[in-house]
Amino acid sequence: MSLSGAFEKPYDPSEFEEKRAQDWIDKGFFASQPKSDTTHYTIVIPPPNVTGDLHIGHVLNNTLQDILIRWQRLKGRETCWVPGTDHASIATEAKVTKKLADEGINKRELGREKFLEEAYKWKSNYGGRIIGALKRLGASCDWDREVFTMDPDYHQAVLQAFVTLYDQGLVYKGHRLVNWCPVSQSVISDEEVISEERQGHLWHISYPVVSPTPGGPTAVEVATTRPETLFGDLAVAVHPEDERYQGLIGQKVRVPVCDREVPVIADTYVERDFGTGVVKITPAHDMNDYEVGQRHNLGLLNVMNPDASLNENSPPAYQGLDRYEARQKLVKELKERGLLVKTDNHKMVVGISERGHVPIEFYLSEQWYFKMEGLAQLALEETRSGRLRLLPAFTEKIWEHWLGGIKDWCVSRQLWWGHRIPVYTCTSCSKVHCAVEAPAACEACGHVEFEQEEDVLDTWASSWLWPFAVQGWPKNDAQTQKQMEAYYPTETIVTGQDIIFFWIARMVMAGKHFTGKLPFKSVYFTPIVRDSKGRKMSKSLGNSPDLQKLMAEYGTDALRFSLVNQIVLGQDIHWKNESCEMGRNFANKIWNATRFLLSHAEKRNISSAKCTFESLKIPNDAVATWLFSEFCQTLETADKALSGMNFATYSSKLYEHLWMVFCDWFVELLKPVLAEAAETNASVASLKRADELLQFALSLFDGALRLLHPLMPFVTEEIWQRLAEGRSSQTIGRQLWPNAKELTARYEPDPASVAHMRAVQGVVGAVRAIRGQYSLHPGLRLRVVLPEASRDRFGEHVAAMEYLSGSQLHFEDALPQVVGAALTQGTEVFVDLEGHVDAASEVKSVKQRLQKIEQVLVGIQKKLSNEKFVSGAPESVVAGARAQESENLAEKKLLNRVLESMQSQGG
RNA sequence: GGGCGAUUAGCUCAGUUGGUUAGAGCGUCUGCUUUACACGCAGAAUGUCCGGGGUUCGAGUCCCUGAUCGCCCACCA
């Protein structure tokens, strides 16, 4: 293929990527079909919120899934990556509600049906965005299988799961204090409450004693962080053994402002050392107070509305005020009445609603719950038995802790966007029916009218079914059976650790409970991506990278590479946009390496199309044997790293192989070979060698591209398309991943060739270093002397070594007059510096080096003279130390010889 | 209050079961339009491996302890 048009430097990904991403999908390269054999490899995507935007965390976890899927696809497995989106009940409802409010429309006035219409409109406007972004990222999902958690089939699955649990007695309705989000005006689960430390106050308020005993106190001082709830106080509590308040127990005190009389009770819940040792008890607005209230039969007094404003149980002046306005007003009034003793600053932990971003209220209401203990046991058994593996391993401790102390799951939400709870109450006899379809007639009285529950289910009570519901569960038709057989259970889940309880644990429970199978074999928790200062990415900080811009500026491959390359299992990533440079430079590097190979192939009339990895032939040549050995090692590392989900090991090995090995050394070694063959009087042997090496290079490069493809799909595809004409109906993504066993059975890797090449590199490096030491111009051809005895060893590489080091090699034992000397891999290297360097400065340099060597030798010899080391350490370590000693001795001897020679020359 | 993780070059981080003279990328410095690539090539400099103890012939690695940062869990109003 000729180097025209689309093969310019530098590599410009923005020219290709978008088109390529669409082309892959159009040609159906990612489509999967259930097969009757067992080659399936399935991953289900963690469905992003339907109205969400792609953020860098998505890039990370979807890139990792894509790497696994593309890797397995290259290995010839029938891969299926199921994409989709989550309806995200509370998050979406909040967005739609806000949008309506901005337009002056009140959600409740609009009514349920109209609201849902609006929500679907919103979904159709924004729901495609994140899917589009994932496609742009190159995610090789089977896009024909996209599922939305409110699709009709999925809805059926959610209802069926609920009904099944109900029939099994695992669903109940409970009347208790719940976490209430005043913004969404719905209950939320414990997991949706985020504890945050906040600076608050501890107000000391005086409660007058109703009938003080003579000489006794006339008031008690109560400490509280939430004064506005005092309208709901039903008692004041002290510790039963607190000597200060013995006389008060059983008396009555007057709640300030509302002037209600409440008893002083004794309960061990009270900490004597905290505050004043006197606590106001507000059973309807605090979990602990609720418990205390239960113990003392205090009853309940709710003083708030669902939006956290004060209700009719508060004094008229406070009714309708928001809780914080009420607090201010009350504190002021207490001060005026002289009942506020003091105000202390106080740090406390406040429960914040994950979606509403405001402190939650404890609120008394009736809600639906799932019984979790049995389900939690199912999940625990899977990790304890080792059938389910969590990475990083320490997450298993978190898992154990949560599941061990699990509480029942409050699944009802006072929302409209979601799966409405399938419970129907007969309007005549009040019999409760739970069924997927509304019953035709009441089982008890035959009446035909029902009222369905108003509430919808927690989002996670639908997404916990994801791995099997996407395949059609619980339907039992032929297609569903076939799909369940092929694609369930899946392999692995890749996601953030933040949803370990929300989603991962519950999927395991649901999988075991409803299908009897563990839904995946492993879970990989990705690192959290933070900004360069270690702060969480957040909208309010505006520190999230603009991914569209990054992809346009550096390329998607660059983004993928740079992100993956920074992964450390179990640790956060500190992200800088500039780190994309590494990936961009890498993509450019291999792009240009291709330009080099192809231009020479053209010159030598070699068809790159014929040089596929399948046609790899290894010429009988030290350079080829060496590169092949390196490649085999890279392949082994890549396979092992990906199997163990060590993604950064995989990325850095490929980087090293392609750049440091293939480009820096192999291509450079190839150049003099090609140059020799290009001479007019080139020998037949040199022509043959050039052609063989070039063909070998192209074939091996094809293999290396495949190894890199899962990580950098775009640039590898662009290159692969240019290696042969007429590939547009194919993709590199469906070629074969090199098979290590077959490969090494055909050609044996040769460790000696690697050692041999290291010697060549050592000599070249030594000359370069000496050149650098004196800043000698690279164009200056140096005279280099190697010992006569090494002639055979380096014979075939002389031309290459001369080219790489910019020198002329001579094999002789006489030293140059002014000489830069080095010892590398047992070879003495002498660079003739006569006329370039002043002898005195080289003498000085040699003396310095000798000093260093002396120091090192002292250390080694001390170790070697230690009897315990010699007898105690493994043989290889002792041998290593001895080798080190002799090497340093040899270098010392060499330098002394050089020194002597130069000093005698200099007079 | 419990549990977990981190601390290695100016910055971001590697460093397998303890074993040569601790590495990479970026940045810095030097020299290069060497005909694939300046998004490049060649070379160089830079470390109290957080502090303090201990185990060991040998510790960045294991143990104890202290400090700092971060995360998770927990009902002190």
Coordinates of N, CA and C (backbone and C1' of nucleotides) in Angstrom, one line a residue, chain B residues 35-76:
Chain B
rU35 P 17.6 12.6 9.1 O5' 16.6 11.3 9.0 C5' 15.2 11.5 8.6 C4' 15.1 10.8 7.2 C3' 15.2 9.3 7.3 O3' 14.1 8.6 7.7 C1' 16.6 10.1 5.6
rA36 P 14.0 7.1 8.0 O5' 12.5 6.9 8.6 C5' 11.4 7.2 7.7 C4' 10.2 7.4 8.6 C3' 10.3 8.4 9.7 O3' 10.0 9.7 9.2 C1' 9.6 6.4 10.7
rC37 P 10.6 11.0 9.8 O5' 9.9 11.1 11.3 C5' 8.5 11.4 11.4 C4' 8.0 11.2 12.8 C3' 8.7 12.0 13.9 O3' 8.1 13.2 14.1 C1' 8.6 9.7 14.5
rA38 P 8.9 14.6 14.0 O5' 8.8 15.3 15.3 C5' 8.6 14.7 16.6 C4' 9.0 15.6 17.7 C3' 8.6 17.1 17.4 O3' 8.2 17.7 18.6 C1' 10.9 16.9 17.8
rC39 P 6.6 17.8 18.9 O5' 6.2 16.4 19.6 C5' 6.2 16.2 21.0 C4' 5.9 14.7 21.2 C3' 6.6 13.9 20.2 O3' 7.6 13.1 20.6 C1' 4.2 13.7 20.0
rG40 P 7.8 12.1 21.8 O5' 8.9 11.2 21.1 C5' 8.6 10.6 19.8 C4' 9.9 10.8 18.9 C3' 11.2 10.4 19.5 O3' 11.3 9.1 19.7 C1' 11.4 12.4 18.2
rC41 P 12.1 8.5 20.9 O5' 13.6 8.7 20.4 C5' 14.1 8.1 19.2 C4' 15.5 8.5 19.0 C3' 16.4 8.4 20.2 O3' 16.8 7.0 20.4 C1' 16.8 10.5 19.2
rA42 P 17.1 6.5 21.9 O5' 18.5 7.2 22.2 C5' 19.6 6.8 21.5 C4' 20.8 7.6 21.9 C3' 21.0 7.7 23.4 O3' 21.7 6.6 23.9 C1' 21.2 9.9 22.4
rG43 P 21.3 6.1 25.4 O5' 22.0 7.3 26.3 C5' 23.4 7.3 26.4 C4' 23.8 8.6 27.0 C3' 23.5 8.9 28.4 O3' 24.4 8.2 29.3 C1' 23.1 10.8 27.2
rA44 P 23.8 7.8 30.7 O5' 23.8 9.2 31.5 C5' 25.1 9.8 31.7 C4' 24.8 11.2 32.3 C3' 24.2 11.2 33.7 O3' 25.1 10.9 34.7 C1' 23.2 12.8 32.3
rA45 P 24.7 10.2 36.1 O5' 24.1 11.4 36.9 C5' 24.9 12.5 37.2 C4' 24.0 13.6 37.7 C3' 23.1 13.2 38.9 O3' 23.8 13.3 40.1 C1' 21.8 14.4 37.3
rU46 P 23.6 12.1 41.2 O5' 22.3 12.6 41.9 C5' 22.1 13.9 42.3 C4' 20.6 14.2 42.6 C3' 19.9 13.1 43.3 O3' 20.1 13.3 44.7 C1' 18.6 13.7 41.5
rG47 P 20.6 12.1 45.7 O5' 19.3 11.5 46.3 C5' 18.1 12.3 46.4 C4' 17.1 11.5 47.1 C3' 17.5 10.8 48.4 O3' 16.5 11.0 49.4 C1' 16.7 9.2 46.8
rU48 P 16.7 11.9 50.6 O5' 17.0 10.9 51.8 C5' 18.3 10.4 52.0 C4' 18.2 9.3 53.0 C3' 16.8 8.7 53.3 O3' 17.0 7.3 53.7 C1' 17.7 9.6 55.3
rC49 P 16.4 6.1 52.9 O5' 15.1 6.6 52.3 C5' 13.9 6.4 53.0 C4' 12.8 6.1 52.0 C3' 11.7 5.1 52.6 O3' 10.4 5.6 52.2 C1' 12.6 4.3 50.5
rC50 P 9.3 5.4 53.2 O5' 9.5 6.6 54.3 C5' 9.7 8.0 53.8 C4' 9.5 8.9 54.9 C3' 10.1 8.4 56.3 O3' 11.5 8.7 56.3 C1' 7.9 9.1 56.7
rG51 P 12.4 7.7 57.2 O5' 12.1 8.1 58.6 C5' 12.4 9.4 59.1 C4' 12.1 9.6 60.6 C3' 12.7 8.5 61.5 O3' 14.0 8.7 61.8 C1' 10.4 8.8 62.0
rG52 P 15.0 7.5 62.0 O5' 14.4 6.8 63.3 C5' 14.4 7.6 64.6 C4' 13.8 6.8 65.7 C3' 14.3 5.3 65.8 O3' 15.6 5.3 66.4 C1' 12.0 5.3 65.9
rG53 P 16.5 4.0 66.3 O5' 15.7 3.1 67.3 C5' 16.1 1.7 67.4 C4' 15.0 1.0 68.2 C3' 15.0 -0.5 68.0 O3' 16.0 -1.1 68.8 C1' 12.8 0.3 67.6
rG54 P 17.1 -1.9 68.1 O5' 16.4 -3.3 67.7 C5' 15.7 -4.0 68.8 C4' 14.6 -4.9 68.2 C3' 15.1 -6.0 67.3 O3' 15.7 -7.1 68.1 C1' 13.2 -5.1 66.4
rU55 P 16.9 -7.9 67.5 O5' 16.1 -8.8 66.5 C5' 15.1 -9.8 66.9 C4' 14.5 -10.5 65.8 C3' 15.5 -11.1 64.8 O3' 16.0 -12.4 65.3 C1' 13.8 -10.0 63.6
rU56 P 17.6 -12.6 65.2 O5' 17.9 -12.7 63.7 C5' 17.3 -13.7 62.9 C4' 17.6 -13.4 61.4 C3' 19.1 -13.2 61.1 O3' 19.8 -14.4 61.0 C1' 17.7 -11.6 60.0
rC57 P 21.3 -14.4 61.6 O5' 22.1 -13.6 60.5 C5' 23.5 -13.2 60.8 C4' 24.1 -12.6 59.6 C3' 23.3 -11.5 58.9 O3' 23.5 -10.3 59.5 C1' 24.0 -13.1 57.3
rG58 P 22.2 -9.3 59.8 O5' 21.8 -9.0 58.3 C5' 22.6 -8.2 57.5 C4' 22.0 -8.1 56.1 C3' 20.6 -7.6 56.0 O3' 20.5 -6.2 56.0 C1' 20.8 -9.5 54.6
rA59 P 19.3 -5.5 56.7 O5' 18.1 -5.8 55.6 C5' 18.1 -5.3 54.3 C4' 16.8 -4.7 53.9 C3' 16.4 -3.5 54.7 O3' 15.6 -2.6 53.9 C1' 14.9 -5.1 55.3
rG60 P 16.3 -1.6 52.9 O5' 15.1 -0.8 52.3 C5' 14.3 0.1 53.1 C4' 12.9 0.2 52.6 C3' 12.0 -1.0 52.9 O3' 11.4 -0.9 54.1 C1' 11.9 -0.4 50.6
rU61 P 11.1 -2.2 55.0 O5' 10.4 -3.2 54.0 C5' 9.0 -3.0 53.6 C4' 8.6 -4.1 52.7 C3' 8.4 -5.4 53.3 O3' 7.2 -6.1 52.9 C1' 9.9 -5.5 51.4
rC62 P 6.0 -6.0 53.9 O5' 6.5 -7.0 55.1 C5' 6.2 -8.4 55.0 C4' 6.7 -9.0 56.3 C3' 6.3 -8.3 57.6 O3' 5.0 -8.5 58.0 C1' 8.5 -9.0 57.7
rC63 P 4.2 -7.4 58.8 O5' 4.8 -7.6 60.3 C5' 4.6 -8.7 61.0 C4' 5.2 -8.5 62.4 C3' 4.8 -7.2 63.1 O3' 3.6 -7.4 63.8 C1' 7.2 -7.5 63.2
rC64 P 2.7 -6.1 64.0 O5' 3.4 -5.3 65.1 C5' 3.5 -5.8 66.4 C4' 4.4 -4.9 67.3 C3' 4.0 -3.4 67.3 O3' 2.9 -3.2 68.2 C1' 6.3 -3.5 67.0
rU65 P 1.9 -2.0 67.9 O5' 2.8 -0.7 68.1 C5' 3.3 -0.4 69.4 C4' 4.2 0.8 69.3 C3' 3.5 2.1 68.6 O3' 2.7 2.8 69.5 C1' 5.7 1.7 67.7
rG66 P 1.5 3.6 68.9 O5' 2.2 4.9 68.4 C5' 2.8 5.8 69.3 C4' 3.6 6.9 68.5 C3' 2.9 7.6 67.4 O3' 2.1 8.7 68.0 C1' 4.9 6.9 66.5
rA67 P 0.8 9.2 67.2 O5' 1.5 10.0 66.0 C5' 2.3 11.2 66.2 C4' 2.8 11.7 64.9 C3' 1.7 12.0 63.8 O3' 1.1 13.3 64.0 C1' 3.5 10.8 62.9
rU68 P -0.4 13.5 63.7 O5' -0.4 13.6 62.1 C5' 0.3 14.7 61.5 C4' 0.5 14.4 60.0 C3' -0.8 14.1 59.3 O3' -1.6 15.3 58.9 C1' 0.8 12.5 58.7
rC69 P -3.2 15.2 58.9 O5' -3.4 14.5 57.5 C5' -3.0 15.1 56.3 C4' -3.2 14.2 55.2 C3' -4.6 13.6 55.0 O3' -5.5 14.4 54.4 C1' -2.9 11.9 54.8
rG70 P -7.0 14.3 54.7 O5' -7.5 13.0 54.0 C5' -7.5 12.9 52.6 C4' -7.6 11.5 52.1 C3' -8.9 10.8 52.6 O3' -10.0 11.2 51.8 C1' -7.1 9.3 52.9
rC71 P -11.5 11.1 52.4 O5' -11.8 9.5 52.3 C5' -12.0 8.9 51.1 C4' -12.1 7.4 51.3 C3' -13.2 6.9 52.2 O3' -14.5 6.8 51.4 C1' -11.3 5.8 52.8
rC72 P -15.8 7.1 52.2 O5' -16.1 5.7 53.0 C5' -16.3 4.5 52.2 C4' -16.2 3.3 53.1 C3' -17.2 3.3 54.3 O3' -18.5 2.9 53.9 C1' -15.1 2.7 55.1
rC73 P -19.7 3.6 54.7 O5' -19.7 2.8 56.1 C5' -19.9 1.5 56.2 C4' -19.6 1.0 57.6 C3' -20.3 1.6 58.7 O3' -21.6 1.1 58.9 C1' -18.1 1.5 59.3
rA74 P -22.8 2.1 59.4 O5' -22.4 2.3 60.9 C5' -22.2 1.2 61.8 C4' -21.8 1.7 63.2 C3' -22.6 2.9 63.7 O3' -23.9 2.6 64.1 C1' -20.3 3.3 64.1
rC75 P -25.1 3.5 63.9 O5' -24.8 4.7 64.9 C5' -25.3 6.0 64.5 C4' -25.8 6.7 65.8 C3' -24.8 6.8 66.9 O3' -24.0 7.9 66.7 C1' -26.8 6.0 67.8
rC76 P -22.4 7.9 67.0 O5' -22.2 9.3 67.7 C5' -22.0 9.3 69.1 C4' -23.2 9.7 69.9 C3' -23.2 11.2 70.2 O3' -24.1 11.9 69.3 C1' -23.0 10.0 72.2

